[in-house]
Each structure stands twice: as C-alpha cells, then as structure tokens.
Amino acid sequence: MWLGKGAQMSYISQQIRLASRPQGVPQPENFRTEEHQVREPSDGEVLLRTIYLSLDPYMRGRMSDAESYAEPVTVGEVMVGATVSEVLDSRSPDFEQGQIVRGYGGWQSHSTEPAASLRALDPDSAPITTALGVLGMPGFTAYAGLLALGRPEPGETLAVAAATGPVGSAVGQIAKLKGCRTIGIAGGADKVAHLRDLGFDVALDHRADDLGSRLRDATPDGIDIYFENVGGAVFDAVLPRLNTFARVPVCGLAATYNSTELPEGPDRSPALMGLILRKSLTLRGFIQNEFVPTMFESFLRDMGAWVRAGDVRYREDITEGLERAPEVFTGMLGGGNFGKTLIKVSDLQR
Amino acid sequence: MWLGKGAQMSYISQQIRLASRPQGVPQPENFRTEEHQVREPSDGEVLLRTIYLSLDPYMRGRMSDAESYAEPVTVGEVMVGATVSEVLDSRSPDFEQGQIVRGYGGWQSHSTEPAASLRALDPDSAPITTALGVLGMPGFTAYAGLLALGRPEPGETLAVAAATGPVGSAVGQIAKLKGCRTIGIAGGADKVAHLRDLGFDVALDHRADDLGSRLRDATPDGIDIYFENVGGAVFDAVLPRLNTFARVPVCGLAATYNSTELPEGPDRSPALMGLILRKSLTLRGFIQNEFVPTMFESFLRDMGAWVRAGDVRYREDITEGLERAPEVFTGMLGGGNFGKTLIKVSDLQR
C-alpha cells in the first residue's frame, strides 16, 4: 500500500509484533497486528516489499528470553524472519528498483534494510522461494551440519527426523549422494510415502507404535550419523542404535521448544553422558552461521547443481496471507507443515 | 615364589580374581585370592614377575557386564590391569631375562604374556612407575584427549576435576604449557594445596559449600575446555560456565561408576541437549587407545621432555601388597588416593 506524498511515495507496512512471550505453545494473544509507515531508506539502505516470509523453528527461541545464541525479540517489536522481497526504492549502488532479494524483513509487508544484509536473487536460475528453503538457510543448515560435523562416509547409516521438512529432507538426500544408507523419520502416512519418493532407504512413522523396535530392525548395522533436529522420543529411540564413533550434529530440538518444564524423572543425563563415554560419541551443537564464511559458496555451487539435476528435491508448504503467520507457525512446531513453511505475503508483480 | 623342577623352574602366581559382579561399591566378597602355577611361555611369549600393578577407574567398568567399549572380566577370571614387571623367562627374541617391561599382567604376582603386548622400559631414563602413570596410559589419556579433542588455545580457560589424579594433573599442566588459564578441582585441603604447587591458576575444593558460585567467581571469562573425568556435581557446576564453542572431552565419569540407578528426576537430559545446541558445544567421549596409532610416539617424546624438565610433575600413591588391591581400588573410586594409584607387588631385584 502506498500513499502519494508529493514527489515521494511512502508505504504502510502491515506488521505482526510479539505482544507477549509465549508460555508453552504460542497463542494468538502472543501476537498483535499493527500498521506503520515504513521508514524511508538512508544511504546504503533499501526499501522492500515482502513477497514471501519464511517460518522456521528457531523463531520459537527468539520469542523466549532464555539465554540463547541470539538475542530474543523484544516484546512489542516486529517478529524476525528471512524474506524474499522486491526492491521498491534503493539508496545503495548494489540494488535497483524491481530486483528480487533475500533479506531479513521479518513478519511484515514492507521493510527498510541495510543493503549489506541482502542477497540478490536471479529468478531465472531458481524459483525465488528456494532462497528461503533448499537454497537458503535450511538447505545450508543441512549441508554444513551434515558435511562438516556428520562427516558421512560411503556405506555408513544416517538417520534424520522431521525428514520431510526443509532441513531433514536435504540432509537425507545429500547423505544418499555421499553413499550413505538413509533412514528418514516423519509423522503420518503421507509424509512416510513422500520419504520413499525422495529416495530414503527406510521411511519410518514416528506416530506408529514402538518406534524403537522398528528402528532396531531397520538398522542392523547401527547408526553412524544422527542428524538431531527434533529431540524427544525419536532421540530416545536412536540412542541405543548409535555405533561407536557415531556423530550427532545437534541442529534443533523442535519437540522440546514449547516445553515449559523438564520431563519427570529419573534424571537420565548421567546415562546420556555414560553412553557418550562408552561409545566415543560426538555430540556437537551448531548454528548454521558458524559455517557461512567457510562453506556458503560451495553450498550455493553444490546444492544449486544438485537441485537443477533433480538429485536434491524439495517440497514447499505455502500459505497465503501475512495474518496467518502465527497459526501456521504454531502448526509447524507441531509437525503440521509438509515441506518448507512459507507465507506468501504479496504477489510478485513483474 | 618358585619351585625347582629338574632343569626347569615353575612359578606360583598369587592372583586376585573377580568372584562376583559388584552392585554399587565393590565389596571384599566380590574378589577372591587364588594361587596357580604360572603357564610356561610358548614361542613369542614372556614369563613375568609383577613389580607394580596400576589401579585405574576404568576397571570398575570391566567388573560390570553393562555394554561398554571393552569386554567385561568374566566372573572367576583374574582382574585385568597394566603392570610393570621383570622378565623371568623369554621365548621372544625381543626380550631377555632381567629386562623391565610394561605389560598387562593383571592383579597377580606373575603372568605369561605375548611379547607383542609388552613395551621395554629403560629404568635409567625414568622411574619405572611412570610407565603406569605420567608416561603411561593415564598421561597419554590426558595428552591425547586434551590436545586432539580439547584443542587448547592460548588465553582459553580449562577446567578439570580429580585434578591431583594422574589424568587430571597432567591435563592441567599440559594446558598451562599451551597457554591456558587452568582451574583444578579436587577434594580436600591437602589436594587443593597440591594443585597450587602444580601451578594451577585456580584450585577449588569440591567438598566445600557452593562449588557453583565459587566456580563462577573463578571463571569471569567462562570455560572453553572442560576435561570431564568425574561427572556428577562438578559437571553440574561447570555446565552453566561453558562458553559458546566449548569442548568437553568425556574421558571418565568416576562419580557415577558405582551408581546402581539413575538419580531422581526431573529428567535433565533435554536441558543438556538444549545447552549443547544453544552454546554450540562439543561433547566427545573417548578411550585413549583411539589415539595410540597417531599420537603415542609424540606423547612419549613431548611428555618425556616435559617430565625431565620439571614442566609436568606427578605424584604417586603406592600401597604395598597385592592383597590390598581391592580395598585400595574401592578407596580410589571414592577419591581416597592422592596421585597415581599403584600397588607394589614385589621388589625390584637388580
């Protein structure tokens, strides 16, 4: 939306702000919608109209004020998030009106961002949504975490949960390209069928009974790499299957993000430490930005080629309308998405 | 003891055998003493008289039949252990009578061992006891775990518990040589004073009140490396002090070795996983033999030089009499030792 103002234009941004910190599952009242005039760009800044907003599990952490790797969103501020946007006005020599860019506009329809934080996209080389998924942060998380920390070797067995999600599906497909046997875990028959389509060697439904015994049957040679992005019951089922020298890149713990207290006892942390010792395990937490300086270029090159060749496929789960972001986000934490969760905020007008 | 038998000699070995698997703290009835004639060496074997027996925390694991990195000792068999021994009879060209060797004779006065498992010692270059401590498996555990997994950098802070023990004291002193600030944790005033003698920058008594707040005060810049060899309350105190990208080589969990059940709840394992994620921690279990092929030579060279120069000092806790091994072992698990625990089984007769 724009308002003529003499020779200048000004824009109104529709915004979803954090109204209060969620306790447990985020509720509608934790968010509020506001409209504000968009700040005009200063030198080195660009004014953007959001086309797609990415919703990702890490955002649950930003809603909380527990100590973490990133500052929480201040109550009252616009929720953060990666976006694909169109340049409306540029005060940077690096961008011009009409260009499509990946930025960090947050949960709003317009944003003013420093040019240094933007990356220009070529809509002819890949669909622009991929900059938020398979060729964006989730894909890079999979690529860097698997290759730098999982260190897959041909013939090894890899397991990953949330395996139809943007990270898990890329992890499994890259591991397969590296010669691993791949075990994908997801919730529900549709997702399990999709895992088979993606080429996972084994697809398991974590909602069916007795995941532990089915995982045992599916991993006669144990598990060498468990790419951890959910925690909870899947982690419990995986632990006894880990081989000596297994690697566990810890990328996310989606099953626990809404937890408000620890589970009942006994305290199993000494047992976990004992297993780490007895099996010479490596557990390594990571955030993808650790690897951006060393691996992002090779990621764009490798993953771009794999996606173009159809060796790595991806699925998107797109909902139209910024106002639906809170409910879609909460649904995603519960596994309600099927592929990369995106909000279509506005149309691409070209 | 020997019995003349024509031209041949035969020897009687006094042995301590595992009589039953301990539940919790090992008790006298878990062991029994027997005497057996020592098997004569075959080709490639050597007959040995034990001078020193090493007692080490890992032996508690061998008494148990829980799944582990090494086979448990079978009930009824001689307890395993590293030894320093004198060659009585050799059927190997590599060893001759009178030589002093490091072997794996176990808890007994004589043993017949394959020559391939022995290492010749030079009593003129270092006291022979050091082959079981600072220049043996405990020293190598410290060296390999710290350098390969802890990866100390100048200016970083290292913490280690059981810091007057053979592993912990070497860890602290090597870290100091590598430019780290070192925090040693031990039980009791004598041990804390010894830590100061060894050059630890900070020495803390885990038996005094409120280890957590004293550790917080002592680590204004947090902890970059925690060399884990005890677990339990010290681990709890260290966790909140770990910096982003901290490394935790998990070498032992002595505080939990006698545990028969998990502690009461809540279950803190999700909190541990959350911390690994939020702080990009590396927890890495290891057994020293993983690093023998790549690091043992450099260990003997470096550590030998450091010990000769007085840069790495060591302390031994020697008890005379094989029959005392069970009680000394149990005492050691409770922190009753002060330095490397050794049993003097017989005199060096040279």
XYZ file of C-alpha atoms in Angstrom, chain A residues 71-349:
279
model
C 19.050 -12.035 21.332
C 15.323 -12.572 21.855
C 12.835 -10.400 20.056
C 11.863 -7.564 22.380
C 8.196 -7.645 23.365
C 6.412 -5.106 21.186
C 8.805 -5.460 18.251
C 8.190 -6.983 14.838
C 8.914 -10.732 14.741
C 12.136 -11.508 12.881
C 12.360 -13.733 9.834
C 14.005 -14.216 6.462
C 12.106 -12.857 3.482
C 12.148 -12.725 -0.277
C 11.280 -9.214 -1.348
C 11.138 -6.804 -4.240
C 13.191 -3.610 -4.178
C 10.874 -0.599 -4.204
C 13.495 2.049 -3.610
C 17.254 1.795 -3.260
C 19.819 4.109 -1.732
C 22.553 1.596 -2.468
C 24.514 1.268 -5.711
C 24.256 -2.526 -5.339
C 20.477 -2.779 -5.765
C 17.929 -1.253 -8.055
C 14.173 -0.976 -8.147
C 12.440 -4.168 -9.246
C 15.205 -6.515 -8.163
C 14.317 -9.574 -6.092
C 16.398 -10.079 -2.959
C 16.686 -12.349 0.065
C 16.607 -10.221 3.204
C 15.562 -10.325 6.851
C 12.439 -8.246 6.696
C 10.556 -10.064 9.425
C 6.827 -10.646 9.759
C 5.705 -7.584 7.827
C 4.681 -6.457 4.396
C 7.425 -3.857 3.879
C 10.827 -3.256 5.384
C 13.813 -0.952 5.178
C 17.055 -2.896 5.372
C 20.775 -2.292 5.030
C 21.970 -3.337 1.576
C 24.783 -5.330 3.193
C 22.254 -7.808 4.609
C 20.628 -8.516 1.239
C 21.454 -11.075 -1.394
C 20.285 -10.553 -4.988
C 18.332 -13.460 -6.482
C 18.111 -14.498 -10.111
C 14.520 -15.634 -10.702
C 15.601 -17.288 -13.941
C 18.081 -19.629 -12.260
C 15.813 -20.968 -9.492
C 12.331 -20.243 -8.128
C 12.672 -17.342 -5.701
C 11.117 -19.359 -2.857
C 14.153 -21.660 -2.843
C 16.226 -18.828 -1.372
C 14.287 -19.445 1.855
C 14.468 -23.241 1.677
C 16.624 -25.676 -0.174
C 18.977 -22.947 -1.445
C 18.664 -20.836 1.697
C 19.236 -21.150 5.414
C 17.503 -24.548 5.879
C 19.387 -26.118 2.971
C 22.637 -24.623 4.170
C 21.976 -25.896 7.698
C 21.605 -29.392 6.264
C 24.653 -29.102 4.011
C 27.050 -27.615 6.564
C 25.894 -29.655 9.549
C 25.971 -32.923 7.647
C 29.254 -32.420 5.810
C 31.290 -30.534 8.437
C 30.013 -32.323 11.544
C 28.317 -35.538 10.397
C 31.226 -36.329 8.042
C 29.370 -39.023 6.070
C 31.379 -41.888 4.598
C 30.134 -44.283 1.926
C 28.433 -47.285 3.474
C 27.555 -45.546 6.712
C 23.998 -45.273 8.032
C 22.393 -41.888 8.630
C 19.144 -41.215 10.462
C 17.206 -37.960 10.478
C 13.802 -36.955 11.817
C 11.395 -34.280 10.575
C 12.659 -35.795 7.361
C 10.103 -34.193 5.039
C 10.993 -30.769 6.428
C 13.392 -28.480 4.592
C 16.421 -29.424 6.701
C 15.732 -33.128 7.160
C 14.885 -33.811 3.526
C 18.086 -32.116 2.369
C 20.144 -33.992 4.978
C 18.817 -37.338 3.793
C 19.269 -36.613 0.098
C 22.804 -35.226 0.497
C 23.765 -38.205 2.668
C 22.454 -40.505 -0.042
C 24.574 -38.667 -2.629
C 27.551 -39.271 -0.316
C 26.913 -43.015 -0.326
C 25.085 -43.443 2.977
C 22.155 -45.678 3.747
C 19.438 -43.246 4.861
C 16.712 -43.654 7.477
C 14.037 -40.956 7.409
C 11.562 -40.475 10.241
C 8.403 -38.412 9.876
C 4.845 -38.240 11.206
C 1.993 -39.749 9.220
C 1.473 -41.962 6.178
C 1.626 -39.141 3.590
C 4.978 -37.994 4.816
C 6.337 -41.525 5.002
C 5.273 -42.102 1.392
C 6.995 -38.869 0.391
C 10.213 -40.029 2.079
C 10.187 -43.081 -0.168
C 9.694 -40.799 -3.188
C 12.719 -38.802 -2.077
C 14.860 -41.933 -2.101
C 15.269 -42.614 1.608
C 16.253 -46.263 2.045
C 13.956 -46.633 5.035
C 10.985 -44.457 5.996
C 9.549 -44.721 9.500
C 6.439 -43.149 11.012
C 7.191 -41.852 14.494
C 3.470 -41.806 15.259
C 3.119 -45.587 14.874
C 3.737 -47.880 17.838
C 7.134 -48.899 19.042
C 9.473 -46.738 17.014
C 12.374 -48.253 18.970
C 11.912 -51.804 17.739
C 11.161 -50.733 14.161
C 14.281 -48.580 14.148
C 16.277 -51.515 15.531
C 15.026 -53.772 12.761
C 15.816 -51.092 10.162
C 19.396 -50.544 11.329
C 21.133 -53.927 11.529
C 24.487 -52.149 11.252
C 23.571 -49.432 13.734
C 23.573 -45.687 13.090
C 26.751 -43.733 12.332
C 25.233 -40.268 11.983
C 22.122 -38.983 13.666
C 21.270 -35.500 12.495
C 19.343 -34.210 15.511
C 16.626 -31.705 14.765
C 13.743 -32.842 16.956
C 14.833 -34.398 20.266
C 12.263 -36.158 22.421
C 11.033 -39.675 21.663
C 12.963 -40.013 18.395
C 16.243 -39.266 20.166
C 15.377 -41.908 22.776
C 14.806 -44.467 20.033
C 18.014 -43.561 18.210
C 20.407 -43.560 21.190
C 20.688 -47.345 21.638
C 21.341 -47.742 17.908
C 24.331 -45.397 17.755
C 27.595 -47.039 16.792
C 30.979 -46.422 18.358
C 32.330 -43.120 16.982
C 28.858 -42.028 15.835
C 28.418 -38.301 15.187
C 25.349 -36.373 16.346
C 25.171 -32.853 14.901
C 22.627 -31.120 17.156
C 20.787 -28.709 14.903
C 17.441 -28.353 16.631
C 15.168 -29.806 19.291
C 11.760 -28.923 17.903
C 9.958 -31.456 20.099
C 11.028 -29.542 23.194
C 10.705 -25.922 22.047
C 7.292 -25.463 23.616
C 8.184 -27.291 26.835
C 7.712 -25.236 29.956
C 9.291 -27.727 32.342
C 11.592 -30.727 32.285
C 10.056 -34.213 31.953
C 9.538 -36.351 35.015
C 12.435 -38.370 36.383
C 14.566 -40.280 36.716
C 17.314 -37.912 35.600
C 18.707 -39.584 32.503
C 21.515 -37.096 31.902
C 24.142 -39.334 33.605
C 23.030 -42.180 31.323
C 23.475 -39.933 28.292
C 26.963 -38.966 29.448
C 27.756 -42.634 30.062
C 26.717 -43.508 26.527
C 28.828 -40.672 25.106
C 31.795 -42.133 27.000
C 31.252 -45.813 26.273
C 30.603 -45.314 22.571
C 33.071 -42.476 21.940
C 30.179 -40.406 20.603
C 30.452 -36.853 19.345
C 27.516 -34.564 20.152
C 28.011 -31.156 18.577
C 25.534 -28.298 18.687
C 25.657 -25.814 15.866
C 24.023 -22.833 14.237
C 24.499 -22.565 10.510
C 26.071 -19.109 10.581
C 29.218 -20.637 12.096
C 29.890 -22.150 8.666
C 28.843 -19.284 6.374
C 32.363 -17.887 5.941
C 33.872 -21.240 5.001
C 31.070 -23.130 3.272
C 28.364 -20.877 1.855
C 29.966 -20.508 -1.554
C 30.470 -24.227 -2.011
C 26.909 -24.750 -0.783
C 25.422 -22.490 -3.444
C 27.511 -24.198 -6.105
C 26.908 -27.826 -4.971
C 23.307 -27.508 -3.887
C 22.410 -25.410 -6.921
C 23.768 -28.142 -9.163
C 22.041 -30.912 -7.210
C 18.690 -29.118 -7.307
C 18.987 -28.388 -11.037
C 19.893 -32.042 -11.693
C 16.980 -33.269 -9.587
C 19.356 -35.027 -7.190
C 18.006 -32.983 -4.320
C 14.286 -32.338 -4.409
C 12.257 -30.100 -2.157
C 8.697 -29.502 -1.172
C 7.082 -26.261 -0.080
C 4.085 -25.631 2.140
C 2.840 -22.150 1.231
C 0.011 -20.306 2.978
C -1.285 -17.032 1.636
C -1.696 -14.018 3.909
C 0.659 -12.494 6.470
C -2.106 -12.522 9.069
C -1.982 -16.317 9.117
C 1.678 -16.452 10.133
C 1.044 -17.042 13.873
C -1.267 -20.028 13.408
C 0.886 -21.505 10.644
C 3.993 -21.117 12.789
C 2.382 -22.868 15.749
C 1.103 -25.637 13.486
C 4.604 -26.137 12.080
C 6.074 -26.677 15.564
C 3.547 -29.472 15.977
C 4.517 -31.048 12.649
C 1.519 -29.635 10.743
C 3.611 -28.481 7.791
C 4.590 -30.718 4.895
C 7.737 -29.235 3.415
C 9.277 -25.811 3.796
C 6.818 -23.485 5.554
C 6.322 -20.188 3.721
C 3.854 -17.350 3.969
C 3.019 -15.659 0.704
C 2.738 -12.034 1.775
C 2.153 -10.411 -1.600
C 2.246 -11.220 -5.301
C 5.289 -10.980 -7.439
C 4.490 -8.139 -9.807
